[in-house]
mmCIF file of C-alpha atoms and ligand atoms in Angstrom:
data_model
loop_
_atom_site.group_PDB
_atom_site.id
_atom_site.type_symbol
_atom_site.label_atom_id
_atom_site.label_comp_id
_atom_site.label_asym_id
_atom_site.label_seq_id
_atom_site.Cartn_x
_atom_site.Cartn_y
_atom_site.Cartn_z
ATOM 1 C CA THR A 1 16.064 -0.744 11.530
ATOM 2 C CA SER A 2 18.208 1.961 10.124
ATOM 3 C CA PHE A 3 21.032 2.071 7.585
ATOM 4 C CA GLU A 4 21.905 5.626 8.644
ATOM 5 C CA GLY A 5 25.532 6.470 7.926
ATOM 6 C CA LYS A 6 26.070 3.471 5.642
ATOM 7 C CA THR A 7 27.083 3.748 2.006
ATOM 8 C CA ALA A 8 25.713 1.188 -0.442
ATOM 9 C CA PHE A 9 27.056 0.597 -3.970
ATOM 10 C CA ILE A 10 24.473 -1.165 -6.127
ATOM 11 C CA THR A 11 25.369 -2.498 -9.561
ATOM 12 C CA GLY A 12 22.464 -2.583 -11.981
ATOM 13 C CA GLY A 13 21.020 -0.164 -9.452
ATOM 14 C CA ALA A 14 19.114 1.995 -11.946
ATOM 15 C CA SER A 15 16.402 -0.519 -12.848
ATOM 16 C CA GLY A 16 14.282 -3.363 -11.553
ATOM 17 C CA ILE A 17 15.473 -5.236 -8.474
ATOM 18 C CA GLY A 18 18.593 -3.080 -7.987
ATOM 19 C CA LEU A 19 16.484 0.082 -7.995
ATOM 20 C CA GLY A 20 14.048 -1.540 -5.558
ATOM 21 C CA ILE A 21 16.936 -2.295 -3.211
ATOM 22 C CA ALA A 22 18.228 1.274 -3.658
ATOM 23 C CA LYS A 23 14.849 2.786 -2.757
ATOM 24 C CA VAL A 24 14.522 0.720 0.400
ATOM 25 C CA LEU A 25 18.090 1.333 1.610
ATOM 26 C CA ALA A 26 17.789 5.091 0.935
ATOM 27 C CA SER A 27 14.419 5.218 2.719
ATOM 28 C CA ARG A 28 16.195 3.711 5.723
ATOM 29 C CA GLY A 29 18.914 6.345 5.624
ATOM 30 C CA ALA A 30 21.736 4.795 3.583
ATOM 31 C CA LYS A 31 23.707 6.794 1.067
ATOM 32 C CA VAL A 32 23.144 4.911 -2.173
ATOM 33 C CA VAL A 33 25.236 4.872 -5.341
ATOM 34 C CA LEU A 34 23.535 3.483 -8.442
ATOM 35 C CA ALA A 35 26.158 1.948 -10.734
ATOM 36 C CA ASP A 36 24.686 1.017 -14.069
ATOM 37 C CA LEU A 37 25.639 0.368 -17.676
ATOM 38 C CA ARG A 38 22.648 2.253 -19.046
ATOM 39 C CA GLN A 39 22.615 6.056 -18.921
ATOM 40 C CA ASP A 40 18.897 6.071 -19.855
ATOM 41 C CA HIS A 41 18.139 3.896 -16.825
ATOM 42 C CA ILE A 42 20.289 6.166 -14.632
ATOM 43 C CA ASP A 43 18.522 9.329 -15.859
ATOM 44 C CA ARG A 44 15.085 7.784 -15.259
ATOM 45 C CA ALA A 45 16.034 6.455 -11.816
ATOM 46 C CA LEU A 46 17.484 9.777 -10.640
ATOM 47 C CA ALA A 47 14.381 11.609 -11.873
ATOM 48 C CA ASP A 48 12.311 9.092 -9.954
ATOM 49 C CA PHE A 49 14.266 9.766 -6.757
ATOM 50 C CA ALA A 50 14.109 13.539 -7.324
ATOM 51 C CA GLY A 51 10.325 13.267 -7.128
ATOM 52 C CA GLY A 52 10.411 11.644 -3.683
ATOM 53 C CA GLY A 53 12.274 12.342 -0.450
ATOM 54 C CA ARG A 54 15.805 11.249 0.335
ATOM 55 C CA SER A 55 17.076 12.190 -3.128
ATOM 56 C CA ASN A 56 20.014 13.909 -1.386
ATOM 57 C CA LEU A 57 21.218 10.430 -0.415
ATOM 58 C CA VAL A 58 21.305 9.110 -3.980
ATOM 59 C CA SER A 59 23.945 9.464 -6.666
ATOM 60 C CA ALA A 60 24.874 7.466 -9.739
ATOM 61 C CA LEU A 61 27.738 6.540 -11.985
ATOM 62 C CA GLN A 62 27.972 4.805 -15.324
ATOM 63 C CA LEU A 63 29.765 1.456 -15.012
ATOM 64 C CA ASP A 64 30.087 -1.710 -17.051
ATOM 65 C CA VAL A 65 30.788 -4.349 -14.395
ATOM 66 C CA THR A 66 32.796 -6.404 -16.908
ATOM 67 C CA ASN A 67 35.252 -3.532 -17.405
ATOM 68 C CA ARG A 68 37.863 -4.021 -14.706
ATOM 69 C CA GLU A 69 39.622 -0.689 -15.250
ATOM 70 C CA GLN A 70 36.350 1.205 -15.000
ATOM 71 C CA TYR A 71 35.406 -0.840 -11.949
ATOM 72 C CA ARG A 72 38.722 -0.047 -10.246
ATOM 73 C CA ASP A 73 38.181 3.678 -10.902
ATOM 74 C CA ALA A 74 34.667 3.441 -9.450
ATOM 75 C CA ALA A 75 35.944 1.730 -6.288
ATOM 76 C CA LYS A 76 38.650 4.385 -5.927
ATOM 77 C CA ARG A 77 36.014 7.090 -6.247
ATOM 78 C CA MET A 78 33.966 5.455 -3.474
ATOM 79 C CA LEU A 79 37.052 5.451 -1.264
ATOM 80 C CA ASP A 80 37.733 9.156 -1.950
ATOM 81 C CA GLU A 81 34.131 10.362 -1.700
ATOM 82 C CA PHE A 82 32.699 8.152 1.046
ATOM 83 C CA GLY A 83 35.727 6.726 2.862
ATOM 84 C CA GLY A 84 34.833 3.404 1.274
ATOM 85 C CA ILE A 85 31.525 1.587 1.050
ATOM 86 C CA ASP A 86 29.726 -0.491 3.682
ATOM 87 C CA ILE A 87 27.370 -2.462 1.464
ATOM 88 C CA LEU A 88 28.117 -3.893 -1.971
ATOM 89 C CA VAL A 89 25.174 -5.203 -3.975
ATOM 90 C CA ASN A 90 26.406 -7.251 -6.929
ATOM 91 C CA ASN A 91 23.107 -7.123 -8.749
ATOM 92 C CA ALA A 92 23.818 -6.301 -12.397
ATOM 93 C CA GLY A 93 22.879 -9.262 -14.558
ATOM 94 C CA VAL A 94 21.575 -10.230 -17.956
ATOM 95 C CA GLY A 95 18.769 -12.665 -18.725
ATOM 96 C CA LEU A 96 20.179 -14.138 -21.897
ATOM 97 C CA GLU A 97 18.236 -17.006 -23.383
ATOM 98 C CA GLY A 98 18.078 -19.114 -26.535
ATOM 99 C CA PRO A 99 18.405 -22.613 -27.981
ATOM 100 C CA VAL A 100 21.587 -23.883 -26.373
ATOM 101 C CA LEU A 101 22.743 -25.769 -29.455
ATOM 102 C CA GLU A 102 22.775 -22.474 -31.348
ATOM 103 C CA ALA A 103 24.742 -20.641 -28.657
ATOM 104 C CA THR A 104 28.100 -19.252 -29.778
ATOM 105 C CA TYR A 105 31.123 -18.174 -27.747
ATOM 106 C CA ALA A 106 29.623 -14.677 -27.853
ATOM 107 C CA ASP A 107 26.684 -15.956 -25.810
ATOM 108 C CA TYR A 108 28.859 -17.761 -23.285
ATOM 109 C CA ASP A 109 31.154 -14.761 -22.970
ATOM 110 C CA PHE A 110 28.224 -12.380 -22.518
ATOM 111 C CA GLY A 111 26.380 -14.503 -19.962
ATOM 112 C CA PHE A 112 29.340 -15.550 -17.843
ATOM 113 C CA GLY A 113 31.093 -12.208 -18.344
ATOM 114 C CA VAL A 114 28.325 -10.146 -16.767
ATOM 115 C CA ASN A 115 26.641 -12.618 -14.417
ATOM 116 C CA VAL A 116 29.798 -14.229 -13.004
ATOM 117 C CA GLY A 117 32.627 -11.896 -14.026
ATOM 118 C CA GLY A 118 30.771 -8.800 -12.890
ATOM 119 C CA VAL A 119 30.191 -10.301 -9.445
ATOM 120 C CA ILE A 120 33.812 -11.423 -9.104
ATOM 121 C CA ASN A 121 35.033 -7.977 -10.171
ATOM 122 C CA GLY A 122 32.870 -6.476 -7.434
ATOM 123 C CA PHE A 123 34.445 -8.671 -4.785
ATOM 124 C CA VAL A 124 37.989 -8.100 -6.060
ATOM 125 C CA GLU A 125 37.684 -4.318 -6.349
ATOM 126 C CA PHE A 126 35.769 -3.624 -3.139
ATOM 127 C CA LEU A 127 36.983 -6.167 -0.593
ATOM 128 C CA PRO A 128 40.343 -4.451 0.012
ATOM 129 C CA GLN A 129 38.680 -1.140 0.981
ATOM 130 C CA MET A 130 35.935 -2.868 3.003
ATOM 131 C CA ILE A 131 38.572 -4.747 4.978
ATOM 132 C CA ALA A 132 40.923 -1.765 5.307
ATOM 133 C CA HIS A 133 38.369 0.741 6.650
ATOM 134 C CA GLY A 134 37.661 -1.659 9.502
ATOM 135 C CA ARG A 135 33.946 -0.861 9.829
ATOM 136 C CA GLY A 136 32.884 -4.293 8.574
ATOM 137 C CA GLY A 137 30.185 -4.497 5.943
ATOM 138 C CA HIS A 138 28.045 -6.692 3.782
ATOM 139 C CA VAL A 139 28.021 -8.085 0.244
ATOM 140 C CA VAL A 140 24.743 -9.118 -1.374
ATOM 141 C CA SER A 141 24.903 -10.847 -4.762
ATOM 142 C CA THR A 142 21.835 -11.377 -6.905
ATOM 143 C CA ALA A 143 21.690 -14.903 -8.299
ATOM 144 C CA SER A 144 18.338 -16.476 -9.223
ATOM 145 C CA LEU A 145 16.067 -19.328 -8.237
ATOM 146 C CA ALA A 146 17.116 -20.629 -11.667
ATOM 147 C CA ALA A 147 20.383 -21.598 -9.931
ATOM 148 C CA GLU A 148 18.592 -23.963 -7.560
ATOM 149 C CA VAL A 149 16.559 -26.109 -9.972
ATOM 150 C CA VAL A 150 17.082 -27.909 -13.288
ATOM 151 C CA MET A 151 16.140 -25.303 -15.889
ATOM 152 C CA PRO A 152 15.009 -25.762 -19.504
ATOM 153 C CA GLU A 153 17.880 -25.888 -22.022
ATOM 154 C CA TRP A 154 17.316 -22.353 -23.311
ATOM 155 C CA LEU A 155 18.323 -21.081 -19.909
ATOM 156 C CA ALA A 156 21.428 -23.304 -19.558
ATOM 157 C CA ILE A 157 23.925 -20.432 -19.721
ATOM 158 C CA TYR A 158 21.871 -18.190 -17.465
ATOM 159 C CA ALA A 159 21.214 -20.881 -14.839
ATOM 160 C CA SER A 160 24.808 -22.110 -14.723
ATOM 161 C CA SER A 161 26.162 -18.557 -14.429
ATOM 162 C CA LYS A 162 23.848 -17.940 -11.467
ATOM 163 C CA ALA A 163 24.805 -21.265 -9.863
ATOM 164 C CA ALA A 164 28.444 -20.132 -9.974
ATOM 165 C CA VAL A 165 27.508 -16.990 -8.052
ATOM 166 C CA CYS A 166 25.765 -19.064 -5.356
ATOM 167 C CA HIS A 167 28.640 -21.478 -4.821
ATOM 168 C CA TYR A 168 31.221 -18.719 -4.794
ATOM 169 C CA CYS A 169 29.324 -16.703 -2.197
ATOM 170 C CA GLU A 170 28.702 -19.740 -0.007
ATOM 171 C CA ALA A 171 32.382 -20.626 -0.087
ATOM 172 C CA VAL A 172 33.750 -17.156 0.746
ATOM 173 C CA LYS A 173 31.263 -16.391 3.515
ATOM 174 C CA PRO A 174 33.276 -17.842 6.445
ATOM 175 C CA ALA A 175 36.521 -16.066 5.467
ATOM 176 C CA LEU A 176 34.759 -12.734 5.025
ATOM 177 C CA GLY A 177 32.870 -13.282 8.271
ATOM 178 C CA GLU A 178 36.209 -13.282 10.081
ATOM 179 C CA LYS A 179 36.739 -9.765 8.695
ATOM 180 C CA GLY A 180 33.321 -8.598 9.846
ATOM 181 C CA ILE A 181 31.839 -8.743 6.354
ATOM 182 C CA GLY A 182 28.525 -10.559 5.908
ATOM 183 C CA VAL A 183 27.523 -12.350 2.727
ATOM 184 C CA SER A 184 24.044 -12.883 1.306
ATOM 185 C CA ILE A 185 22.711 -14.391 -1.917
ATOM 186 C CA LEU A 186 19.467 -13.020 -3.322
ATOM 187 C CA LEU A 187 17.471 -15.753 -5.071
ATOM 188 C CA PRO A 188 14.583 -14.019 -6.852
ATOM 189 C CA GLY A 189 11.640 -15.535 -8.643
ATOM 190 C CA PRO A 190 9.679 -13.251 -11.017
ATOM 191 C CA VAL A 191 10.103 -9.594 -10.079
ATOM 192 C CA LYS A 192 8.906 -6.643 -12.201
ATOM 193 C CA SER A 193 11.917 -5.316 -14.102
ATOM 194 C CA ASN A 194 13.427 -4.557 -17.500
ATOM 195 C CA ILE A 195 15.358 -7.808 -17.773
ATOM 196 C CA HIS A 196 13.570 -8.465 -21.070
ATOM 197 C CA GLU A 197 15.809 -5.672 -22.486
ATOM 198 C CA THR A 198 18.827 -7.972 -22.162
ATOM 199 C CA GLN A 199 19.781 -7.690 -25.838
ATOM 200 C CA GLN A 200 20.178 -3.908 -25.457
ATOM 201 C CA ASN A 201 22.812 -4.570 -22.802
ATOM 202 C CA ARG A 202 25.037 -6.659 -25.106
ATOM 203 C CA PRO A 203 28.148 -4.948 -26.385
ATOM 204 C CA ALA A 204 28.217 -4.922 -30.199
ATOM 205 C CA HIS A 205 31.023 -7.481 -30.457
ATOM 206 C CA LEU A 206 28.964 -10.013 -28.464
ATOM 207 C CA LEU A 207 25.798 -9.356 -30.465
ATOM 208 C CA GLN A 208 27.066 -9.770 -34.013
ATOM 209 C CA SER A 209 27.882 -13.458 -33.777
ATOM 210 C CA SER A 210 25.265 -14.339 -31.147
ATOM 211 C CA GLY A 211 23.112 -17.414 -31.725
ATOM 212 C CA TYR A 212 20.484 -15.924 -29.421
ATOM 213 C CA LYS A 213 19.509 -12.943 -31.606
ATOM 214 C CA ALA A 214 16.026 -14.113 -32.506
ATOM 215 C CA SER A 215 15.159 -15.441 -29.053
ATOM 216 C CA GLU A 216 16.341 -12.278 -27.325
ATOM 217 C CA GLU A 217 14.442 -10.127 -29.797
ATOM 218 C CA ARG A 218 11.339 -12.108 -28.836
ATOM 219 C CA LEU A 219 12.277 -11.724 -25.146
ATOM 220 C CA SER A 220 12.295 -7.952 -25.603
ATOM 221 C CA ARG A 221 8.547 -8.164 -26.323
ATOM 222 C CA ARG A 222 7.737 -10.212 -23.204
ATOM 223 C CA ILE A 223 5.004 -8.743 -21.021
ATOM 224 C CA VAL A 224 5.850 -8.097 -17.369
ATOM 225 C CA GLY A 225 3.253 -9.953 -15.310
ATOM 226 C CA ASP A 226 0.920 -7.974 -13.053
ATOM 227 C CA ASN A 227 1.384 -10.562 -10.328
ATOM 228 C CA TRP A 228 5.200 -10.488 -10.393
ATOM 229 C CA MET A 229 6.749 -9.111 -7.222
ATOM 230 C CA GLU A 230 7.297 -5.358 -6.853
ATOM 231 C CA PRO A 231 11.025 -4.527 -6.763
ATOM 232 C CA GLU A 232 10.618 -2.627 -3.489
ATOM 233 C CA GLN A 233 9.248 -5.780 -1.887
ATOM 234 C CA ALA A 234 12.393 -7.646 -2.930
ATOM 235 C CA GLY A 235 14.325 -4.637 -1.599
ATOM 236 C CA GLU A 236 12.677 -5.007 1.829
ATOM 237 C CA LEU A 237 13.682 -8.667 1.950
ATOM 238 C CA VAL A 238 17.253 -7.701 1.063
ATOM 239 C CA ALA A 239 17.387 -5.033 3.784
ATOM 240 C CA GLU A 240 16.230 -7.546 6.390
ATOM 241 C CA GLY A 241 18.596 -10.172 4.976
ATOM 242 C CA ILE A 242 21.563 -7.809 5.360
ATOM 243 C CA LEU A 243 20.676 -6.994 8.965
ATOM 244 C CA ALA A 244 20.339 -10.691 9.847
ATOM 245 C CA ASN A 245 23.336 -11.743 7.675
ATOM 246 C CA GLN A 246 21.072 -14.339 6.016
ATOM 247 C CA THR A 247 22.945 -16.526 3.552
ATOM 248 C CA TYR A 248 19.893 -17.009 1.328
ATOM 249 C CA ILE A 249 17.229 -14.402 0.632
ATOM 250 C CA VAL A 250 14.426 -16.093 -1.308
ATOM 251 C CA THR A 251 11.468 -14.192 -2.758
ATOM 252 C CA HIS A 252 9.173 -17.026 -3.900
ATOM 253 C CA GLY A 253 8.253 -20.565 -2.823
ATOM 254 C CA TYR A 254 6.840 -22.076 -5.993
ATOM 255 C CA TYR A 255 10.077 -23.919 -6.901
ATOM 256 C CA LYS A 256 10.295 -25.724 -3.565
ATOM 257 C CA ASP A 257 9.436 -29.170 -4.982
ATOM 258 C CA ALA A 258 11.816 -28.723 -7.922
ATOM 259 C CA MET A 259 14.584 -27.598 -5.535
ATOM 260 C CA ARG A 260 14.012 -30.664 -3.367
ATOM 261 C CA ALA A 261 13.866 -32.961 -6.433
ATOM 262 C CA ARG A 262 17.280 -31.743 -7.606
ATOM 263 C CA ALA A 263 18.866 -32.283 -4.174
ATOM 264 C CA GLU A 264 17.216 -35.711 -3.905
ATOM 265 C CA ALA A 265 18.527 -36.745 -7.337
ATOM 266 C CA VAL A 266 22.102 -35.979 -6.287
ATOM 267 C CA LEU A 267 21.615 -37.848 -3.009
ATOM 268 C CA ALA A 268 20.025 -40.824 -4.775
ATOM 269 C CA ALA A 269 23.149 -41.185 -6.938
ATOM 270 C CA THR A 270 25.439 -40.954 -3.904
ATOM 271 C CA PRO A 271 26.784 -44.210 -2.392
ATOM 272 C CA ASP A 272 25.945 -44.926 1.238
ATOM 273 C CA VAL A 273 28.775 -44.012 3.592
ATOM 274 C CA LYS A 274 31.146 -46.961 3.849
ATOM 275 C CA GLU A 275 34.417 -45.097 4.162
ATOM 276 C CA GLU A 276 36.080 -42.549 6.420
ATOM 277 C CA ALA A 277 35.904 -38.927 5.258
ATOM 278 C CA PRO A 278 39.030 -38.265 3.140
ATOM 279 C CA ASP A 279 41.917 -36.250 4.580
ATOM 280 C CA PHE A 280 42.965 -33.604 2.033
ATOM 281 C CA GLY A 281 45.409 -32.021 4.477
ATOM 282 C CA GLN A 282 48.497 -34.142 3.850
ATOM 283 C CA PHE A 283 51.410 -32.945 1.716
ATOM 284 C CA ARG A 284 54.793 -34.244 0.598
ATOM 285 C CA ASP A 285 57.790 -32.713 2.396
ATOM 286 C CA GLU A 286 55.727 -31.233 5.230
HETATM 287 P P1 NAI B 1 16.878 -5.037 -15.092
HETATM 288 O O1 NAI B 1 17.334 -5.221 -16.481
HETATM 289 O O2 NAI B 1 15.642 -4.267 -14.850
HETATM 290 O O3 NAI B 1 18.040 -4.422 -14.208
HETATM 291 C C1 NAI B 1 19.374 -4.779 -14.410
HETATM 292 C C2 NAI B 1 20.212 -3.519 -14.553
HETATM 293 O O4 NAI B 1 21.558 -3.950 -14.739
HETATM 294 C C3 NAI B 1 19.836 -2.669 -15.755
HETATM 295 O O5 NAI B 1 19.643 -1.327 -15.382
HETATM 296 C C4 NAI B 1 21.019 -2.824 -16.692
HETATM 297 O O6 NAI B 1 21.289 -1.625 -17.398
HETATM 298 C C5 NAI B 1 22.142 -3.139 -15.729
HETATM 299 N N1 NAI B 1 23.247 -3.853 -16.372
HETATM 300 C C6 NAI B 1 23.196 -4.809 -17.324
HETATM 301 N N2 NAI B 1 24.419 -5.166 -17.695
HETATM 302 C C7 NAI B 1 25.283 -4.428 -16.965
HETATM 303 C C8 NAI B 1 26.705 -4.325 -16.909
HETATM 304 N N3 NAI B 1 27.503 -5.045 -17.720
HETATM 305 N N4 NAI B 1 27.256 -3.439 -16.037
HETATM 306 C C9 NAI B 1 26.465 -2.683 -15.233
HETATM 307 N N5 NAI B 1 25.128 -2.723 -15.262
HETATM 308 C C10 NAI B 1 24.542 -3.591 -16.118
HETATM 309 O O7 NAI B 1 16.718 -6.529 -14.533
HETATM 310 P P2 NAI B 1 16.451 -7.141 -13.071
HETATM 311 O O8 NAI B 1 15.468 -8.198 -13.280
HETATM 312 O O9 NAI B 1 16.194 -6.117 -12.079
HETATM 313 O O10 NAI B 1 17.849 -7.826 -12.813
HETATM 314 C C11 NAI B 1 18.609 -7.657 -11.631
HETATM 315 C C12 NAI B 1 19.228 -8.992 -11.256
HETATM 316 O O11 NAI B 1 18.191 -9.873 -10.846
HETATM 317 C C13 NAI B 1 19.944 -9.697 -12.401
HETATM 318 O O12 NAI B 1 21.154 -10.240 -11.913
HETATM 319 C C14 NAI B 1 18.974 -10.789 -12.800
HETATM 320 O O13 NAI B 1 19.621 -11.893 -13.372
HETATM 321 C C15 NAI B 1 18.363 -11.132 -11.461
HETATM 322 N N6 NAI B 1 17.070 -11.822 -11.489
HETATM 323 C C16 NAI B 1 15.934 -11.185 -11.921
HETATM 324 C C17 NAI B 1 14.727 -11.827 -11.871
HETATM 325 C C18 NAI B 1 13.464 -11.135 -12.286
HETATM 326 O O14 NAI B 1 12.421 -11.778 -12.340
HETATM 327 N N7 NAI B 1 13.456 -9.870 -12.549
HETATM 328 C C19 NAI B 1 14.604 -13.221 -11.406
HETATM 329 C C20 NAI B 1 15.852 -13.792 -10.986
HETATM 330 C C21 NAI B 1 17.028 -13.108 -11.021
#
């Protein structure tokens, strides 16, 4: 099915999963804007598109999703150039990792700033235009399967930031649905990308005092597995997920037992129902 006439704004769109989504949406006729922190990624991605067809549908802009002023300018530009966007893909993220007891505020600020703050900024800046233009639309946010299982301690900041994205998207979906805007959460397992370059995406002030320097330097040497999913394959799943307004788009099944175990652990600690459901709708003086 076609995305002809739609405009998609994809953060982190110049590499990995975001670029895979961009390629698939453009191949199905969408106008695609790659919004990315890294000019080198943007240059490479645009060159890549120039080699294939549909490059006339693709443009790019440099954006740090944590910079609200820059983000507001980008959203304004989309309104002026495209009459507003139809699809927002909140995909920019960083795969920070390290021994949690050595984490500093710089690590928390970096992880939550990009992975949660960047997603929230996307919603705040784009929802007004998506509601005002009246065409409806869709917001996809990239979380991670790490949000759905109990992760090792060195991924505590990453996993909890991604869990925040999931719960936020789940909670806003009904209200946005009333405005004709669908909401999906992408939950990827291993996909071929440059996420091992996370340290390069840290602003200097969040690198200096990081407790994750050594572990992220090691991460930068991690080998991308041959059997990890191709980004375009994740992109196809996203395209179908948008069309079906799927809440969850899941790339891999290997965490199924761990996902179930986590849900079961919460249920096992939950008392059997003995009481009426609470009424939170009563207020003084009303
Ligand atoms: P990637 O590093 O190849 O792509 C991410 C892009 O986001 C890069 O081009 C980077 O320059 C950009 N970016 C980073 N910080 C930014 C910022 N502050 N503002 C704007 N752009 C920024 O990595 P990948 O893997 O494609 O990551 C995409 C999303 O997928 C992330 O949210 C990541 O957490 C998530 N993810 C990836 C998995 C994988 O196996 N590759 C698994 C689960 C989740």
